[in-house]
XYZ file of C-alpha atoms in Angstrom:
582
model
C -31.779 -0.130 -30.602
C -28.878 1.524 -29.363
C -25.576 0.934 -30.776
C -23.750 0.959 -27.200
C -24.581 1.147 -23.892
C -22.463 4.152 -23.084
C -20.562 6.629 -25.472
C -18.207 8.965 -23.811
C -18.314 11.784 -26.075
C -15.640 14.483 -27.012
C -13.167 13.971 -24.335
C -9.276 14.069 -24.479
C -8.497 10.698 -24.788
C -5.273 9.357 -23.112
C -5.262 5.499 -23.484
C -2.561 4.331 -21.314
C -0.203 2.773 -24.155
C 2.013 5.848 -24.449
C 0.604 6.953 -27.493
C -0.297 10.684 -27.686
C -3.782 11.621 -26.654
C -6.658 12.694 -28.871
C -9.938 14.080 -28.886
C -12.397 11.206 -29.517
C -15.330 9.112 -28.194
C -15.335 6.029 -26.601
C -18.152 3.382 -27.088
C -19.063 0.558 -24.299
C -20.743 -2.376 -24.819
C -21.279 -5.418 -22.289
C -18.861 -4.116 -19.762
C -16.002 -3.655 -22.382
C -14.701 -0.716 -24.818
C -16.363 -1.870 -28.122
C -15.134 1.148 -30.319
C -12.756 4.019 -29.928
C -13.659 7.124 -32.121
C -15.445 7.485 -35.423
C -18.593 7.269 -33.131
C -20.227 10.777 -33.922
C -23.202 9.316 -35.433
C -23.404 6.335 -33.088
C -26.280 6.020 -30.567
C -26.217 4.980 -27.149
C -28.333 4.325 -23.990
C -26.173 6.915 -21.918
C -23.965 9.578 -23.379
C -21.453 10.923 -21.191
C -20.219 14.363 -22.236
C -16.760 14.669 -21.654
C -15.793 17.827 -23.370
C -12.973 19.910 -21.754
C -12.265 16.410 -19.527
C -9.616 13.666 -19.639
C -10.669 10.161 -20.227
C -8.219 7.772 -19.312
C -7.798 4.067 -17.908
C -8.969 3.285 -14.572
C -5.958 3.206 -11.947
C -4.534 0.235 -10.918
C -3.749 0.076 -7.405
C -0.944 -2.479 -7.347
C 0.049 -2.169 -3.084
C -3.072 -2.596 -0.634
C -4.056 -4.362 2.059
C -8.062 -4.272 1.527
C -8.185 -8.122 2.421
C -10.423 -7.513 5.463
C -12.210 -4.049 4.062
C -13.251 -5.324 0.834
C -16.170 -7.297 2.954
C -17.390 -3.771 4.132
C -16.624 -1.318 1.665
C -17.169 -2.168 -1.654
C -15.196 0.747 -3.096
C -12.108 0.290 -1.349
C -11.903 3.664 -0.195
C -9.428 5.681 0.172
C -8.302 3.992 -3.280
C -11.814 4.079 -4.766
C -12.087 8.022 -4.084
C -9.004 8.584 -6.419
C -9.906 6.928 -9.768
C -8.982 3.287 -8.810
C -10.742 0.833 -10.390
C -8.731 -2.120 -9.616
C -6.678 -3.253 -6.678
C -4.179 -5.851 -5.701
C -4.529 -7.506 -2.278
C -2.675 -9.976 -0.375
C 0.785 -7.699 -0.439
C 3.558 -8.270 1.838
C 2.875 -12.024 2.768
C -0.113 -10.646 4.987
C -3.674 -11.961 4.673
C -6.358 -14.344 6.226
C -6.178 -17.750 4.128
C -5.707 -20.595 4.556
C -6.696 -20.340 8.286
C -8.289 -22.693 10.843
C -11.382 -21.568 12.601
C -9.372 -21.688 15.630
C -6.738 -19.216 14.618
C -9.087 -16.652 13.209
C -8.956 -14.050 16.022
C -4.963 -14.803 16.346
C -4.729 -13.909 12.628
C -6.616 -10.622 12.833
C -4.613 -9.729 15.949
C -1.604 -9.937 13.573
C -2.912 -7.120 11.455
C -3.573 -4.913 14.434
C -0.029 -3.168 14.533
C 1.709 -3.245 11.615
C -0.964 -2.767 9.423
C -3.192 -0.683 11.887
C -6.294 -2.293 11.288
C -8.738 -2.488 14.212
C -9.523 -5.844 15.741
C -13.233 -4.929 16.167
C -13.483 -3.662 12.729
C -12.094 -7.254 11.427
C -14.229 -9.266 13.971
C -17.534 -7.578 12.862
C -16.772 -6.725 9.290
C -15.353 -10.207 8.018
C -17.680 -13.147 7.232
C -14.972 -15.778 7.625
C -16.818 -18.046 5.842
C -13.819 -19.733 4.301
C -11.175 -22.023 5.612
C -8.750 -22.342 2.475
C -7.294 -19.890 0.025
C -9.815 -20.834 -2.780
C -12.766 -20.372 -0.126
C -11.360 -16.943 0.389
C -11.254 -16.200 -3.099
C -14.867 -17.379 -3.713
C -16.020 -15.262 -0.634
C -14.685 -12.277 -1.929
C -16.028 -13.154 -5.556
C -19.688 -13.466 -3.747
C -19.093 -9.967 -2.182
C -20.424 -7.076 -3.641
C -17.737 -4.823 -5.004
C -17.242 -1.493 -6.737
C -13.740 -2.181 -7.799
C -12.133 -5.284 -9.436
C -9.914 -7.437 -6.746
C -6.560 -9.434 -7.771
C -4.862 -11.260 -4.961
C -1.322 -12.457 -4.046
C -1.149 -15.777 -2.069
C 0.476 -14.056 0.892
C 3.214 -16.545 2.413
C 2.328 -15.924 6.032
C -0.821 -17.489 6.738
C 0.249 -20.493 4.353
C 3.382 -20.986 6.424
C 1.342 -21.053 9.389
C -1.242 -23.539 7.876
C 1.149 -26.001 6.915
C 2.971 -25.892 10.479
C -0.140 -26.418 12.119
C -0.087 -23.682 14.295
C 1.027 -19.831 15.139
C 2.848 -21.165 18.153
C 4.873 -23.371 15.793
C 5.223 -21.294 12.962
C 6.552 -18.375 15.380
C 9.110 -20.504 17.375
C 10.790 -22.463 14.188
C 11.177 -22.591 10.660
C 9.092 -25.278 8.529
C 11.077 -28.753 8.163
C 11.321 -30.535 4.530
C 7.937 -31.844 4.714
C 6.324 -28.793 5.886
C 8.135 -26.819 3.241
C 6.784 -29.274 0.397
C 3.258 -28.740 2.147
C 3.688 -24.979 1.503
C 4.815 -25.468 -2.085
C 1.742 -27.794 -2.571
C -0.718 -24.971 -0.987
C 0.873 -22.109 -3.116
C 0.115 -24.609 -6.180
C -3.320 -25.039 -5.511
C -3.625 -21.242 -4.722
C -2.333 -20.282 -8.145
C -4.767 -22.715 -9.621
C -7.801 -21.257 -7.906
C -6.718 -17.682 -9.314
C -3.547 -16.054 -7.204
C -1.774 -13.904 -9.367
C 1.743 -14.834 -7.253
C 2.790 -15.036 -3.912
C 3.979 -12.123 -1.640
C 6.309 -11.812 1.289
C 8.021 -9.436 4.059
C 11.205 -10.213 4.975
C 12.400 -7.786 7.789
C 14.713 -9.742 9.938
C 14.605 -9.793 14.007
C 14.187 -6.076 13.841
C 11.409 -5.655 11.685
C 9.993 -2.548 11.390
C 6.868 -4.137 10.869
C 5.920 -6.406 13.381
C 3.687 -8.658 14.972
C 0.962 -7.405 17.369
C 3.476 -8.168 20.268
C 6.493 -6.370 18.781
C 8.197 -9.972 17.657
C 8.830 -10.608 13.824
C 6.310 -11.600 11.687
C 6.559 -15.191 10.383
C 8.122 -14.414 7.106
C 10.317 -11.795 8.409
C 13.057 -14.386 9.466
C 12.418 -16.739 6.558
C 15.627 -18.329 5.036
C 17.032 -17.633 1.313
C 16.487 -21.231 0.393
C 12.519 -21.031 1.629
C 12.104 -18.528 -1.021
C 14.005 -20.233 -3.577
C 11.641 -23.381 -3.133
C 8.504 -20.846 -3.216
C 9.909 -19.481 -6.452
C 10.165 -22.733 -8.087
C 6.421 -23.139 -7.882
C 5.887 -20.348 -10.159
C 8.612 -21.743 -12.532
C 6.947 -25.022 -12.683
C 3.654 -23.388 -13.258
C 5.270 -20.480 -15.885
C 2.753 -17.861 -14.486
C 2.978 -15.487 -11.643
C 4.648 -12.403 -10.011
C 6.533 -12.377 -6.665
C 6.042 -9.141 -4.684
C 8.367 -8.443 -1.596
C 8.622 -6.218 1.053
C 12.647 -6.860 1.850
C 14.971 -4.895 4.169
C 16.693 -7.091 6.179
C 17.780 -5.310 9.447
C 20.972 -5.043 10.928
C 21.563 -4.425 14.812
C 24.550 -1.925 15.014
C 23.475 1.305 13.704
C 21.262 3.242 11.247
C 23.709 3.238 8.546
C 23.968 -0.733 8.540
C 19.997 -0.924 9.249
C 19.414 -1.950 5.409
C 21.782 -4.379 3.904
C 21.316 -3.053 0.207
C 23.515 -5.413 -1.378
C 21.668 -8.536 0.436
C 18.386 -7.173 -0.570
C 19.188 -7.125 -4.466
C 21.148 -10.503 -4.324
C 17.734 -12.313 -2.920
C 15.719 -10.096 -5.315
C 17.830 -11.147 -8.494
C 17.949 -14.977 -7.457
C 14.185 -14.908 -6.672
C 13.406 -13.627 -10.463
C 16.242 -16.300 -11.686
C 14.801 -19.326 -9.810
C 11.180 -18.621 -10.999
C 11.571 -16.911 -14.418
C 8.800 -14.390 -13.278
C 8.518 -10.889 -12.682
C 9.374 -9.735 -9.199
C 7.884 -6.418 -8.039
C 10.508 -5.008 -4.995
C 9.404 -2.730 -2.557
C 10.249 0.158 -1.795
C 12.342 2.539 -4.050
C 12.991 6.206 -2.920
C 13.520 9.475 -4.725
C 14.848 11.481 -1.800
C 15.699 15.460 -2.226
C 19.014 15.975 -2.202
C 20.231 12.470 -2.516
C 20.233 11.871 -6.307
C 22.559 8.685 -5.594
C 19.519 6.610 -4.026
C 17.061 6.519 -6.918
C 19.860 6.612 -9.725
C 21.485 3.454 -8.049
C 17.934 1.910 -8.447
C 17.853 2.976 -11.820
C 20.921 1.341 -12.748
C 20.243 -1.837 -10.828
C 16.937 -2.530 -12.375
C 18.461 -1.904 -15.743
C 21.304 -4.337 -15.006
C 18.533 -6.798 -13.840
C 16.653 -6.460 -17.396
C 19.913 -6.699 -19.252
C 20.501 -9.950 -17.585
C 17.143 -11.408 -18.389
C 15.737 -10.799 -15.061
C 12.212 -9.540 -15.056
C 12.663 -7.165 -11.782
C 10.803 -4.062 -10.984
C 10.433 -1.624 -8.271
C 7.552 -0.108 -6.475
C 8.691 3.732 -6.061
C 6.946 5.639 -3.365
C 6.069 8.923 -4.912
C 3.570 9.846 -2.783
C 3.811 13.303 -0.769
C 2.350 12.283 2.362
C 2.553 12.703 5.853
C 1.802 11.070 9.310
C -0.860 12.517 11.691
C -1.284 10.390 14.905
C -1.487 10.522 18.688
C 0.036 8.040 20.901
C -2.859 5.505 21.441
C -2.257 3.619 18.293
C 0.755 5.060 16.723
C 3.854 2.627 15.696
C 5.624 5.037 13.545
C 8.962 4.611 15.158
C 8.971 0.930 15.096
C 12.620 0.961 13.286
C 14.100 1.912 17.003
C 13.788 -1.177 19.161
C 13.215 1.103 22.414
C 10.324 2.976 20.792
C 8.626 -0.121 19.733
C 8.549 -1.558 23.222
C 7.870 1.717 24.657
C 4.779 2.158 22.188
C 3.386 -1.411 22.879
C 0.223 -2.783 24.283
C -3.163 -0.993 25.076
C -3.055 2.821 25.869
C -3.154 2.491 29.374
C -0.013 0.151 29.214
C 1.865 2.590 26.655
C 0.918 5.536 28.969
C 2.758 3.887 31.900
C 5.470 2.900 29.833
C 6.065 6.430 28.761
C 5.855 7.406 32.601
C 8.525 4.977 33.588
C 12.140 6.912 33.767
C 13.936 3.792 32.602
C 11.859 3.022 29.414
C 11.774 6.932 28.785
C 15.848 6.782 29.034
C 16.208 3.943 26.691
C 13.891 5.663 23.893
C 15.884 8.910 24.211
C 19.077 6.901 23.681
C 17.424 5.465 20.875
C 18.308 8.231 18.196
C 20.958 6.363 16.262
C 17.990 4.010 14.925
C 15.865 7.062 14.050
C 18.749 8.788 12.251
C 17.677 6.645 9.066
C 13.940 8.181 9.568
C 15.619 11.598 9.447
C 18.120 10.646 6.552
C 14.879 10.093 4.013
C 13.404 13.263 5.236
C 11.075 12.839 8.174
C 12.965 15.249 10.559
C 11.776 14.953 13.900
C 12.032 18.745 15.022
C 9.428 19.339 12.045
C 6.706 17.389 13.786
C 4.051 19.971 14.362
C 1.406 20.298 17.165
C -2.145 19.740 15.711
C -4.332 19.532 18.653
C -3.947 18.635 22.251
C -7.039 16.362 22.882
C -8.934 18.654 25.319
C -5.878 19.591 27.500
C -6.160 23.577 27.472
C -2.554 23.898 29.304
C -0.786 22.636 25.984
C -2.767 24.858 23.686
C -0.171 27.239 23.465
C 1.789 24.651 21.731
C -0.863 24.267 18.826
C 1.027 25.210 15.320
C 4.395 24.929 16.550
C 6.785 21.960 15.921
C 8.856 20.456 18.347
C 12.138 21.924 17.162
C 10.229 25.554 18.120
C 9.044 24.371 21.576
C 12.476 22.603 22.135
C 14.597 25.932 21.680
C 12.097 27.513 23.792
C 12.534 25.359 26.846
C 15.999 24.424 26.098
C 15.391 20.768 25.264
C 15.693 17.969 22.705
C 12.644 17.765 20.519
C 12.277 13.733 21.281
C 11.922 14.743 25.026
C 9.328 17.363 24.313
C 7.354 14.854 21.980
C 7.264 12.398 25.058
C 6.270 15.039 27.764
C 3.153 16.248 25.174
C 2.429 12.351 24.854
C 2.504 11.964 28.861
C 0.743 15.666 29.641
C -2.144 14.845 27.309
C -2.348 11.127 28.239
C -1.666 10.188 24.911
C -4.449 12.820 23.243
C -1.830 15.162 21.575
C -2.251 14.996 17.654
C 1.206 15.586 15.589
C 1.794 15.842 11.844
C 4.972 15.104 10.519
C 6.584 16.597 7.517
C 6.200 14.758 4.205
C 7.884 11.559 5.163
C 10.169 11.033 2.440
C 10.968 14.330 1.132
C 10.365 13.378 -2.437
C 12.061 15.335 -5.444
C 9.816 15.808 -8.372
C 12.611 15.675 -11.035
C 14.104 12.623 -9.430
C 10.737 10.931 -9.292
C 10.365 11.842 -13.294
C 13.585 10.044 -13.812
C 13.028 7.125 -11.814
C 9.388 6.627 -13.647
C 10.582 7.021 -16.946
C 13.508 4.302 -16.347
C 10.703 1.981 -17.442
C 10.972 -0.420 -14.489
C 9.185 1.610 -11.715
C 5.493 1.468 -10.756
C 4.125 4.579 -8.836
C 2.611 4.500 -5.211
C 2.667 3.432 -2.759
C -0.823 3.162 -1.584
C -0.644 0.658 1.264
C -4.751 1.016 1.070
C -6.690 -0.381 4.008
C -3.458 -0.425 6.273
C -1.841 2.322 8.781
C -5.279 3.915 8.792
C -4.917 5.292 12.122
C -2.064 7.883 11.067
C -1.356 7.624 7.530
C -3.511 7.970 4.128
C -1.859 6.651 1.220
C -4.700 5.631 -1.364
C -4.592 8.991 -2.865
C -1.292 8.740 -4.682
C -2.862 8.426 -8.218
C -4.408 12.098 -7.725
C -0.901 12.965 -6.167
C 0.665 12.018 -9.327
C -1.470 13.637 -11.765
C -1.762 17.248 -9.791
C 1.859 17.295 -8.763
C 3.953 15.752 -11.562
C 1.787 16.369 -14.528
C -0.107 19.512 -13.927
C 1.858 21.664 -11.392
C 5.504 20.802 -12.548
C 5.045 19.610 -16.070
C 7.894 16.865 -15.600
C 5.586 14.030 -16.661
C 2.913 14.209 -19.597
C -0.565 12.805 -19.206
C 0.649 10.027 -21.565
C 3.459 9.029 -19.474
C 1.657 9.516 -15.826
C -1.340 7.052 -17.235
C 0.683 4.516 -18.495
C 2.708 4.589 -15.215
C -0.792 4.323 -13.061
C -2.241 1.891 -15.200
C -0.921 -0.024 -18.067
C 2.715 -0.982 -16.362
C 1.054 -2.003 -12.858
C -1.502 -4.134 -14.946
C 1.481 -5.812 -16.788
C 3.729 -6.372 -13.878
C 1.055 -7.679 -11.742
C -0.431 -9.916 -14.494
C -3.953 -8.177 -15.305
C -4.887 -9.471 -18.710
C -7.557 -7.366 -20.315
C -6.987 -3.863 -18.216
C -4.668 -0.960 -17.834
C -5.377 0.720 -21.523
C -8.166 2.010 -23.449
C -8.075 -0.180 -26.331
C -10.965 -2.252 -28.012
C -11.761 -5.456 -26.147
C -10.426 -4.341 -23.036
C -12.629 -4.041 -19.897
C -14.439 -0.702 -19.572
C -12.502 0.603 -16.261
C -12.220 4.221 -17.363
C -11.655 7.741 -15.477
C -13.120 11.139 -16.617
C -11.696 13.928 -14.819
C -11.087 17.655 -14.755
C -7.261 18.164 -14.434
C -7.714 21.709 -13.541
C -9.790 21.248 -10.681
C -8.223 17.896 -9.481
C -7.218 17.773 -5.866
C -7.004 15.911 -2.448
C -9.479 16.692 0.314
C -8.678 18.243 2.729
C -5.607 19.722 1.471
C -2.473 19.305 3.852
C -4.613 17.160 6.306
C -6.244 14.044 7.271
C -9.979 13.851 8.421
C -10.844 11.533 10.945
C -14.053 9.558 10.156
C -15.995 6.743 12.576
C -17.042 4.666 9.742
C -15.605 1.454 10.041
C -17.430 -1.895 11.673
C -18.197 -1.334 15.233
C -17.811 2.712 15.123
C -13.884 2.423 14.776
C -12.343 5.286 13.027
C -9.673 6.162 10.563
C -8.066 8.732 8.721
C -9.368 9.603 5.115
C -8.970 11.799 2.400
C -11.083 12.075 -0.728
C -11.028 13.655 -4.212
C -12.378 16.279 -6.162
C -12.307 16.440 -9.814
C -13.356 12.849 -10.899
C -16.378 13.393 -12.955
C -16.857 9.885 -13.437
C -15.405 6.376 -12.230
C -16.568 3.615 -14.819
C -15.869 -0.068 -13.650
C -16.603 -2.806 -16.081
C -18.980 -0.213 -18.061
C -20.890 1.038 -15.054
C -20.646 3.983 -13.137
C -19.402 3.743 -9.860
C -18.723 7.386 -8.492
C -20.617 10.466 -10.190
C -18.792 13.878 -9.205
C -17.086 11.986 -6.094
C -20.645 10.263 -4.846
C -21.052 6.606 -4.939
C -23.873 5.354 -7.217
C -23.954 2.367 -5.208
C -23.272 0.051 -8.330
C -21.187 -2.824 -7.736
C -20.059 -4.006 -10.840
C -16.409 -4.778 -9.714
C -14.928 -8.429 -10.314
C -12.735 -10.936 -8.580
C -9.959 -11.400 -11.191
C -8.473 -14.980 -11.171
C -5.615 -15.647 -13.600
C -5.902 -11.740 -14.102
C -9.022 -11.700 -15.531
C -12.719 -12.121 -14.664
């Protein structure tokens, strides 16, 4: 009999620990890494020739919203196409359990704007064979999967469930009895296998609001509520807190993000819980080195003070590609959020309304914060006009160029294009966060920042973040040389596994689960380049923007090949990870 199920032979092994790469073999048996190197004379049922290729741990995608998509897409694409073998769901306090049957439609509706997940796709694609969070995990476990899944307990549905209804949770904060009930529910979720709890807290002017533009349930939660939930993890001695926190101001763009308040609450949550806290989002903005260097210093001080605080960095060179039927990318500005609310017909009516239009054009101070991180409005480009020939002359031009020709403000041009095309014009922004490669390398080397952010499964009408792993390897390792392969794979796998509570994944070491990627760094790329493709591959025929990858020869999950040369094998070896392990 063969000694191993599979041997990956002769590749350049980058094990994720940070130790130097080496030429060697990996033996897989019963879904685990059974031996490393010294296998020249060993036998296996399957041999993968990795000569000239990189062999590395599968990527751990720590920030996704595949809570619904996992039920109709076993590989959790976009992420699964880009070397990801494990995903973390339940981020930002968003999720679908616990949930009473009568609240199911409202629960799905809450994801249609802030995360841009189609209502019909969710209605048709989710089995809804659960009420409690434990039953939701059971459902995920039963579902065939091509990736491993670890889940936070998302606070929003827990608060709603404990308060009895959406209506109650939207109009007031939980009382003392309800707060205890939420804590009890969180404790039960941890017993069922959650890796911790998550929250979005963005205040009254939340830039990721509910479907009707009002704040999400957790957006206006109090400090004290957070401390009560943190104590649940303290008492259990386990779990991680993930938070997307940016309290919003109401004066001008400079006041919009109250950084001292953010950092204070993060530190207190780490103190009260005694557990890791993963904070979203860190930025490394070209021309503004003080931004990421402040983050580096703050995280270092936290760890020096015994607080296990990590940051999730947006390292993705990404853009938005959108039309106005669904787009909500300017929700930071109250008038734009109001103007682009409702059905396409309602949106078009709003944009034709002179009073609403005037308010949107007057909202420039709010949009200044977007421009400050690199999304320059005048550089938004016209890609297509949606079948309106009179506008074809603008294709390939940006709003600034058109505005200069017409002597008008780029925002006016943008609104006119939307109206004249009846919302069908397709636009593309520049890279949203104007990232700087040297700054990103500096931020990641601090040791306290994870790369990303994927947001896989969300914002799918205008954004594709699940290729961040491919972007990091091509841009930061191959093209600039600012990170070594050893560093990159530590940041992509071992570090997110450690912070999020994975117990037996993230490195290529004996005894670990055999989650492995085999790829050609020279030919690795995102496809299409500089563009998103539109596919109608969601339940009910709904559409999304996608980008896949070339250069990954094999993706292996729990010892089984899930992708070969970018094509799914229809194998479903993925596991639900309770308490970080299968």
